[in-house]
Short mmCIF file of N, CA, C and O in Angstrom, two decimals:
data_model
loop_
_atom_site.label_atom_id
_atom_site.label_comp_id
_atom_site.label_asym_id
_atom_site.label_seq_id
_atom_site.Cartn_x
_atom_site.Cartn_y
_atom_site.Cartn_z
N UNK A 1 38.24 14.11 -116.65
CA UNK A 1 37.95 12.83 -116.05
C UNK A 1 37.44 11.88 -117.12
O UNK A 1 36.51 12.26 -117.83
N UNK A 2 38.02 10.60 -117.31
CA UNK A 2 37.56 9.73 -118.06
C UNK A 2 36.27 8.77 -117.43
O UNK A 2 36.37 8.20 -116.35
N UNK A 3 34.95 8.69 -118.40
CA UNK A 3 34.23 7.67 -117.45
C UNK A 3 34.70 6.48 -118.02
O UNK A 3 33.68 5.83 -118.25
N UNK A 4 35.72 5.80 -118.39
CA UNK A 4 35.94 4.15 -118.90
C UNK A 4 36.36 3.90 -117.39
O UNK A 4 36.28 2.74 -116.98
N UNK A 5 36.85 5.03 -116.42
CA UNK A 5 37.36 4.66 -115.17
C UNK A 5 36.76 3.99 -114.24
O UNK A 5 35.72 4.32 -113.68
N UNK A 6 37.55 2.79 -114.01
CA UNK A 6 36.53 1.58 -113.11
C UNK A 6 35.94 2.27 -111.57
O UNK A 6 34.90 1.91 -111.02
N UNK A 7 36.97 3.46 -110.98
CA UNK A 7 36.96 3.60 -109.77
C UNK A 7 36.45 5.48 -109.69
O UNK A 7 36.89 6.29 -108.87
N UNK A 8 35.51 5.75 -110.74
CA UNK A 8 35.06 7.16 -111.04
C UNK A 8 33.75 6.89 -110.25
O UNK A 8 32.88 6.07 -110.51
N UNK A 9 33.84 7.94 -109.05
CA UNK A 9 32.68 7.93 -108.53
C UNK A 9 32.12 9.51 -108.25
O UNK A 9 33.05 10.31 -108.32
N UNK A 10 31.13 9.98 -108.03
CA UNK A 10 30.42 11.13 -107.62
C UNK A 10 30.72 11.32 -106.15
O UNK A 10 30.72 10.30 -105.46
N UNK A 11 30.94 12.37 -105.66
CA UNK A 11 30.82 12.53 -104.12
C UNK A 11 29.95 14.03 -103.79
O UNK A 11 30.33 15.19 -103.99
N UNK A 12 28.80 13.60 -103.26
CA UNK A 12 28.35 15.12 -103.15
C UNK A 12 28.33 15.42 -101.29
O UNK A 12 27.69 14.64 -100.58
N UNK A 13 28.96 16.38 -100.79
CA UNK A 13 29.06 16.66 -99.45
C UNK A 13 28.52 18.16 -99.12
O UNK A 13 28.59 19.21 -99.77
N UNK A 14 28.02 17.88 -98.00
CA UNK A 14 27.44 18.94 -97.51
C UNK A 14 27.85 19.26 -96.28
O UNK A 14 27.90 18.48 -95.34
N UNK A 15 28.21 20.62 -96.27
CA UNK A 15 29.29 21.41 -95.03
C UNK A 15 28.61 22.10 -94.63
O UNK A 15 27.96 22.91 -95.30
N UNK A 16 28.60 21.92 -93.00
CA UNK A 16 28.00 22.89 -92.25
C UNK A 16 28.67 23.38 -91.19
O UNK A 16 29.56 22.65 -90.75
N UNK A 17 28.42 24.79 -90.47
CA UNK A 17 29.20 25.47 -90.00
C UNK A 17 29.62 27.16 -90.26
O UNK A 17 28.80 27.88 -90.84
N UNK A 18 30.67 27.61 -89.89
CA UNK A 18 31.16 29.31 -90.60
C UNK A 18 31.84 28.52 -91.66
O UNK A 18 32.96 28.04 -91.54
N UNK A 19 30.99 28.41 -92.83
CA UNK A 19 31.56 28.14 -94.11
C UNK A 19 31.44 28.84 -95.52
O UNK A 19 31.74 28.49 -96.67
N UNK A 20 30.92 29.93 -94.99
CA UNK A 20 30.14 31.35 -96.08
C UNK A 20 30.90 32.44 -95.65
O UNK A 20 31.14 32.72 -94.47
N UNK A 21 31.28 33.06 -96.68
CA UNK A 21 32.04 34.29 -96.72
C UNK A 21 33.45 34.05 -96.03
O UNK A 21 33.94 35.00 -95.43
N UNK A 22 34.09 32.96 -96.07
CA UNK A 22 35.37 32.91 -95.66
C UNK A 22 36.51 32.00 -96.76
O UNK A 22 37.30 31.13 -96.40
N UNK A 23 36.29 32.50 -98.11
CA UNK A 23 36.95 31.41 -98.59
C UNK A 23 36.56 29.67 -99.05
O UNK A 23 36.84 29.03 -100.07
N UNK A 24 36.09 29.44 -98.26
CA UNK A 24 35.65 28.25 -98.36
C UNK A 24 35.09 27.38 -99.83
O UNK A 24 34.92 26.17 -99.80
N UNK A 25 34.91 28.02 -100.82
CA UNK A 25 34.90 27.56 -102.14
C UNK A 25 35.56 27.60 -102.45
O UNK A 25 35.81 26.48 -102.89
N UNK A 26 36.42 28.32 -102.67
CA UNK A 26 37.84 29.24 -103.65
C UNK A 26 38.89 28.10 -102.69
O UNK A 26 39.14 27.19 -103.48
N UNK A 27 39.32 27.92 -101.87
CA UNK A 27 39.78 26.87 -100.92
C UNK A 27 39.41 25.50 -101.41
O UNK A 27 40.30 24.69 -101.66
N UNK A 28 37.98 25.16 -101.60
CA UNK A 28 37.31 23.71 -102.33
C UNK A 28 37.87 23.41 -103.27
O UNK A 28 38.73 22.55 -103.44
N UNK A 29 37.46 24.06 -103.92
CA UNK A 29 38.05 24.79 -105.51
C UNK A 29 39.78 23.77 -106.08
O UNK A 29 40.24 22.92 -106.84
N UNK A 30 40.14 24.91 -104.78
CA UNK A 30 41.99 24.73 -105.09
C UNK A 30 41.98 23.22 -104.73
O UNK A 30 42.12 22.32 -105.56
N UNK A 31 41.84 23.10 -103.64
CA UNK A 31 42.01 21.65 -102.93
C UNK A 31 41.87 20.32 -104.20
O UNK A 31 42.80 19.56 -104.45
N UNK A 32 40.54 20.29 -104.85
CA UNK A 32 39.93 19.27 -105.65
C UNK A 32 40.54 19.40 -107.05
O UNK A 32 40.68 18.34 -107.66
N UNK A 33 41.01 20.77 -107.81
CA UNK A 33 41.97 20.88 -108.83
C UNK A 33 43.07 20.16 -108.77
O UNK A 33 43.33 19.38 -109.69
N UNK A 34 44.02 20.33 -107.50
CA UNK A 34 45.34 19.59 -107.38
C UNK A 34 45.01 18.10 -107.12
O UNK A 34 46.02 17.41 -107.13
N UNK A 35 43.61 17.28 -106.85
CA UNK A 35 43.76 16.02 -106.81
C UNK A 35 43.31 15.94 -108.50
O UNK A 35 43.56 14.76 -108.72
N UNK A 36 43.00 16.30 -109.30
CA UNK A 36 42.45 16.12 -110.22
C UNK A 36 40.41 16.03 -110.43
O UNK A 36 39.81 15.36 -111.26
N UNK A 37 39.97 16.72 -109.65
CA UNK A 37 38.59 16.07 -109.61
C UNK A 37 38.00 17.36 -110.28
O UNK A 37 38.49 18.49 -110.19
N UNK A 38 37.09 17.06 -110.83
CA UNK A 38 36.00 17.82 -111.17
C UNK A 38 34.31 18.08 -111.04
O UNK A 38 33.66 17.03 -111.09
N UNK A 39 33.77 18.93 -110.93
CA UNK A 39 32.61 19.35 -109.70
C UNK A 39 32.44 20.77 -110.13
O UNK A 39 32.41 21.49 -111.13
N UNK A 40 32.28 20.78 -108.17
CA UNK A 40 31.36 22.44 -107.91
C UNK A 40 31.80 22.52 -106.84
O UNK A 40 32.32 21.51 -106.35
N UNK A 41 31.73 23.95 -105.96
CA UNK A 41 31.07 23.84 -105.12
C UNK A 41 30.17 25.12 -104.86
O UNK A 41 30.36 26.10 -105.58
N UNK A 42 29.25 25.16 -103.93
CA UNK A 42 27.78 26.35 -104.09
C UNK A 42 27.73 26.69 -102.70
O UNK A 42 28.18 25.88 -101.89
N UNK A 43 27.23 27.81 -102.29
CA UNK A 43 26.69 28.06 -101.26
C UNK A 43 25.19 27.98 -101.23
O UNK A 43 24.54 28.36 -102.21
N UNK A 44 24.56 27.45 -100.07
CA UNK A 44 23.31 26.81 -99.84
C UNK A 44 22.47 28.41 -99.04
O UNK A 44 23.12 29.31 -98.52
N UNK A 45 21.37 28.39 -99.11
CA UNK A 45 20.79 29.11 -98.67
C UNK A 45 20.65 29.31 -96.76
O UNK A 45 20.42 30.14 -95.87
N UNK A 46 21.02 27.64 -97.06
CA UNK A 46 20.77 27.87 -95.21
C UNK A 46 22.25 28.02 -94.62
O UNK A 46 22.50 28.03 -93.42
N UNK A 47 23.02 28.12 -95.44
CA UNK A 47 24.20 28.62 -94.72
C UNK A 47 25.31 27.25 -94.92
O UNK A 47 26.41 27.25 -94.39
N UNK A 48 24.96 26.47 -95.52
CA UNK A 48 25.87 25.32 -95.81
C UNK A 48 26.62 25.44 -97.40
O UNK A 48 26.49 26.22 -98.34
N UNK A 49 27.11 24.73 -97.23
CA UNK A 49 28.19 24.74 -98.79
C UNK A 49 28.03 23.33 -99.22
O UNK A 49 28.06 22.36 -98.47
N UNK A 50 27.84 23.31 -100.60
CA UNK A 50 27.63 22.15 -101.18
C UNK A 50 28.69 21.86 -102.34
O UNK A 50 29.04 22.67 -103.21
N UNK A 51 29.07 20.71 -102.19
CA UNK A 51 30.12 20.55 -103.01
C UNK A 51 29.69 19.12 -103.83
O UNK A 51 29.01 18.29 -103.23
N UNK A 52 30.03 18.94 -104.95
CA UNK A 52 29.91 17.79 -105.84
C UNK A 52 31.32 17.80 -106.49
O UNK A 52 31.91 18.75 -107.01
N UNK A 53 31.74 16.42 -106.31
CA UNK A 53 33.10 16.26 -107.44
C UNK A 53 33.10 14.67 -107.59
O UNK A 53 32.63 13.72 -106.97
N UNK A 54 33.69 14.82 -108.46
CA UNK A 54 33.81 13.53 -109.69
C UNK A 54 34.93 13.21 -109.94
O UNK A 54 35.76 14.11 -109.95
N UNK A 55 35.33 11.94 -110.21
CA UNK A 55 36.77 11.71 -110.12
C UNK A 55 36.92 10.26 -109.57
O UNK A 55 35.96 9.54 -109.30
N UNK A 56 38.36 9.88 -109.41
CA UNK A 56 38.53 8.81 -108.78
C UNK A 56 38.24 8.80 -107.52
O UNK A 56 38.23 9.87 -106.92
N UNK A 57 37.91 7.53 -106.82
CA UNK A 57 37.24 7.57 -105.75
C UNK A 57 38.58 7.81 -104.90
O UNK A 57 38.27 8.19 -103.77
N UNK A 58 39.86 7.73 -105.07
CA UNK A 58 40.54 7.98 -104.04
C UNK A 58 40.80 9.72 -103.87
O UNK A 58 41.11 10.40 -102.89
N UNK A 59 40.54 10.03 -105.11
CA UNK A 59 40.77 11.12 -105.08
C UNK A 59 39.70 11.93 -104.43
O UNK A 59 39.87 13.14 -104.36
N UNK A 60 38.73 11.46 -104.01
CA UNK A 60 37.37 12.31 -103.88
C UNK A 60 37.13 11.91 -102.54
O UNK A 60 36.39 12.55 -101.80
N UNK A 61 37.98 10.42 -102.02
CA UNK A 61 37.98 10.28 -100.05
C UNK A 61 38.89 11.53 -99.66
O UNK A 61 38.53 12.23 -98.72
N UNK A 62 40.05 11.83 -100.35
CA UNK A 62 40.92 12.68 -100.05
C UNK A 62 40.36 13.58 -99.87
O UNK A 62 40.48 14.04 -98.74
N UNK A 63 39.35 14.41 -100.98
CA UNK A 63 38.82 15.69 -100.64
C UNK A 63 38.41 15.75 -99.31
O UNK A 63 38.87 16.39 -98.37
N UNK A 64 37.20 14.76 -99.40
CA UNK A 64 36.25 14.81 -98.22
C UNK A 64 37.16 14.66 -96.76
O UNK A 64 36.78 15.21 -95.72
N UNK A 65 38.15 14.01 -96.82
CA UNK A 65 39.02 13.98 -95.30
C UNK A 65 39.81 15.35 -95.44
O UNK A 65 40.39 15.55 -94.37
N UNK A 66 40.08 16.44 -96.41
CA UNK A 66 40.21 17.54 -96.44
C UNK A 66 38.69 18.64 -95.88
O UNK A 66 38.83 19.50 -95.02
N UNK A 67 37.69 18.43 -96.39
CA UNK A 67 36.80 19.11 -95.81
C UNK A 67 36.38 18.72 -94.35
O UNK A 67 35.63 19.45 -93.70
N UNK A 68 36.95 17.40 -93.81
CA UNK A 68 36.71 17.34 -92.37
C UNK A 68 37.86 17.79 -91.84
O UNK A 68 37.78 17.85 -90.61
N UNK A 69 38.81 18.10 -92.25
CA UNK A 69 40.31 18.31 -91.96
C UNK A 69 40.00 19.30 -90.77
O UNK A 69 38.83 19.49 -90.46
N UNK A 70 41.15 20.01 -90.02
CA UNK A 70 41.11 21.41 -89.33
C UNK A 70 41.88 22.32 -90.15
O UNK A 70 42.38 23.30 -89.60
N UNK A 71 42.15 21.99 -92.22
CA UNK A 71 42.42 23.23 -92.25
C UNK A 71 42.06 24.19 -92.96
O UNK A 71 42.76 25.12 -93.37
N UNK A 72 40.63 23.95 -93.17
CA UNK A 72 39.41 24.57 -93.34
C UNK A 72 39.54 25.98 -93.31
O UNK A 72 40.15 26.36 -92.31
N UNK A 73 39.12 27.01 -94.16
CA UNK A 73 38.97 28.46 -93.95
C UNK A 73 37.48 28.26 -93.34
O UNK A 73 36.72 27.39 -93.76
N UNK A 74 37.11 29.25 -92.22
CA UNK A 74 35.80 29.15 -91.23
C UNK A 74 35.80 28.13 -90.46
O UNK A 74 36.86 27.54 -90.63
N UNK A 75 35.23 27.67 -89.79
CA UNK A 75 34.66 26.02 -88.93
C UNK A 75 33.97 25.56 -89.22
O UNK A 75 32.90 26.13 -89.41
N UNK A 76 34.12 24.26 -89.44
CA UNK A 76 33.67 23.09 -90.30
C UNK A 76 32.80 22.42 -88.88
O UNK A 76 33.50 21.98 -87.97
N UNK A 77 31.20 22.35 -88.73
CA UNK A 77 31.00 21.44 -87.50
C UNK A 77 30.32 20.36 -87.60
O UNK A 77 30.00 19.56 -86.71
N UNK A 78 29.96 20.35 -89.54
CA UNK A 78 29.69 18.86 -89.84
C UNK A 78 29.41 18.87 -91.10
O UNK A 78 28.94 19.79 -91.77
N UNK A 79 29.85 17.26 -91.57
CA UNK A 79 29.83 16.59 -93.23
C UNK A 79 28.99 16.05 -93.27
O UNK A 79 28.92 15.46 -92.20
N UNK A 80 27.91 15.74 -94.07
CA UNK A 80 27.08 14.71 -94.47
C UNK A 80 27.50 14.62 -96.23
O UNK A 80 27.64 15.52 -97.06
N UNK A 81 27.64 13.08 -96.35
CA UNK A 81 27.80 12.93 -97.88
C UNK A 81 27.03 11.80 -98.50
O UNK A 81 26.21 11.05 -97.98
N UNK A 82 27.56 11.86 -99.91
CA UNK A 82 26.83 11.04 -100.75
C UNK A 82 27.60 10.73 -101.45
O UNK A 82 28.53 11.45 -101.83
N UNK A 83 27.26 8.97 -101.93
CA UNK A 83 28.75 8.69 -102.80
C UNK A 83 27.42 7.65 -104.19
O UNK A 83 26.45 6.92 -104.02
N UNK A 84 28.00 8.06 -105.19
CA UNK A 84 27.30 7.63 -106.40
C UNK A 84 27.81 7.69 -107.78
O UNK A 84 28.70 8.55 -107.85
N UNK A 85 27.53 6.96 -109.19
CA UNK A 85 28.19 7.17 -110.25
C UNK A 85 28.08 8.51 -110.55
O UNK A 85 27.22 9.33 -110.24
N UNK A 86 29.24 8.60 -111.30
CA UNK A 86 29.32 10.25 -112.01
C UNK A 86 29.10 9.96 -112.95
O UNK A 86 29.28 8.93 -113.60
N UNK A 87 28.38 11.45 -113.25
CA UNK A 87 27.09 12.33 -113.90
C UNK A 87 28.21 12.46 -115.83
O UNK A 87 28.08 11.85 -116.89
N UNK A 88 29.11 13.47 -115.40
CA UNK A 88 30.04 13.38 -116.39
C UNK A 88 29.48 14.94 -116.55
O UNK A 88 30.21 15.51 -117.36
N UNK A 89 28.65 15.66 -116.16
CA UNK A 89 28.26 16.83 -116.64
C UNK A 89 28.93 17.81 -116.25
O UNK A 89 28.38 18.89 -116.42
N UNK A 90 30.76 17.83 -115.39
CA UNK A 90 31.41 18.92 -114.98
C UNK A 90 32.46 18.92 -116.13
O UNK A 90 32.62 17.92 -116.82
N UNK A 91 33.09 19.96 -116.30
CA UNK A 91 34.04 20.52 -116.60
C UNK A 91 35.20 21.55 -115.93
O UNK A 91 35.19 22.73 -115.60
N UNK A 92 35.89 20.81 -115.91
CA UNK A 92 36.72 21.44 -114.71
C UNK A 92 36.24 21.61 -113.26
O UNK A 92 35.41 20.76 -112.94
N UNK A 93 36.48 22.26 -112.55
CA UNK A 93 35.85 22.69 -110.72
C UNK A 93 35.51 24.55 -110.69
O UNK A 93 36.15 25.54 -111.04
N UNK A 94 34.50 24.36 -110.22
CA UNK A 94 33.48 26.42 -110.62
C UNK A 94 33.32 26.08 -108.95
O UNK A 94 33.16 25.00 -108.39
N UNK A 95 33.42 27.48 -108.38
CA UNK A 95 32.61 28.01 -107.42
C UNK A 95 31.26 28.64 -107.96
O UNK A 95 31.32 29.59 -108.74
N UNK A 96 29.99 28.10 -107.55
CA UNK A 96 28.64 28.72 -107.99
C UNK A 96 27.94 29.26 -106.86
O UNK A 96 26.84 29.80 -107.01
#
């Protein structure tokens, strides 16, 4: 990801639901590689999945209307996000 990019924004979302132990990173993962974005995503202690990616902002609405999508590995029963400049501190997309 280049930051000279006028339209590089941060998106950090938080998934809640059966979103642990079903794929659901490795799925993130794939999804945000093929738009080009780069990030994370983590499993949360309370049972949510946290995802951060960086990238163009169209590319990073796309994700997020993918993580509200229905075609989700587990059930997805809610997004809360955050949209802000990127950090620049990813390399490539990690499940953590």
């Amino acid at each position: 990801m280049s930051s000279s990019t006028d339209s590089a924004v941060r998106l950090i979302a938080w998934i809640q639901g059966d979103v642990q132990g079903v794929g659901f990173r490795w799925w993130t993962r794939a999804r945000a590689l093929e738009l080009g974005l780069v990030g994370q995503a983590r499993n949360l202690r309370d049972g949510r999945v946290a995802v951060t990616a960086e990238g163009d902002r169209g590319a990073c609405g796309q994700l997020l209307d993918l993580l509200r999508g229905p075609d989700t590995p587990g059930r997805v029963t809610a997004v809360a996000e955050q949209w802000g400049e990127p950090a620049g501190a990813f390399e490539g997309f990690t499940e953590a």
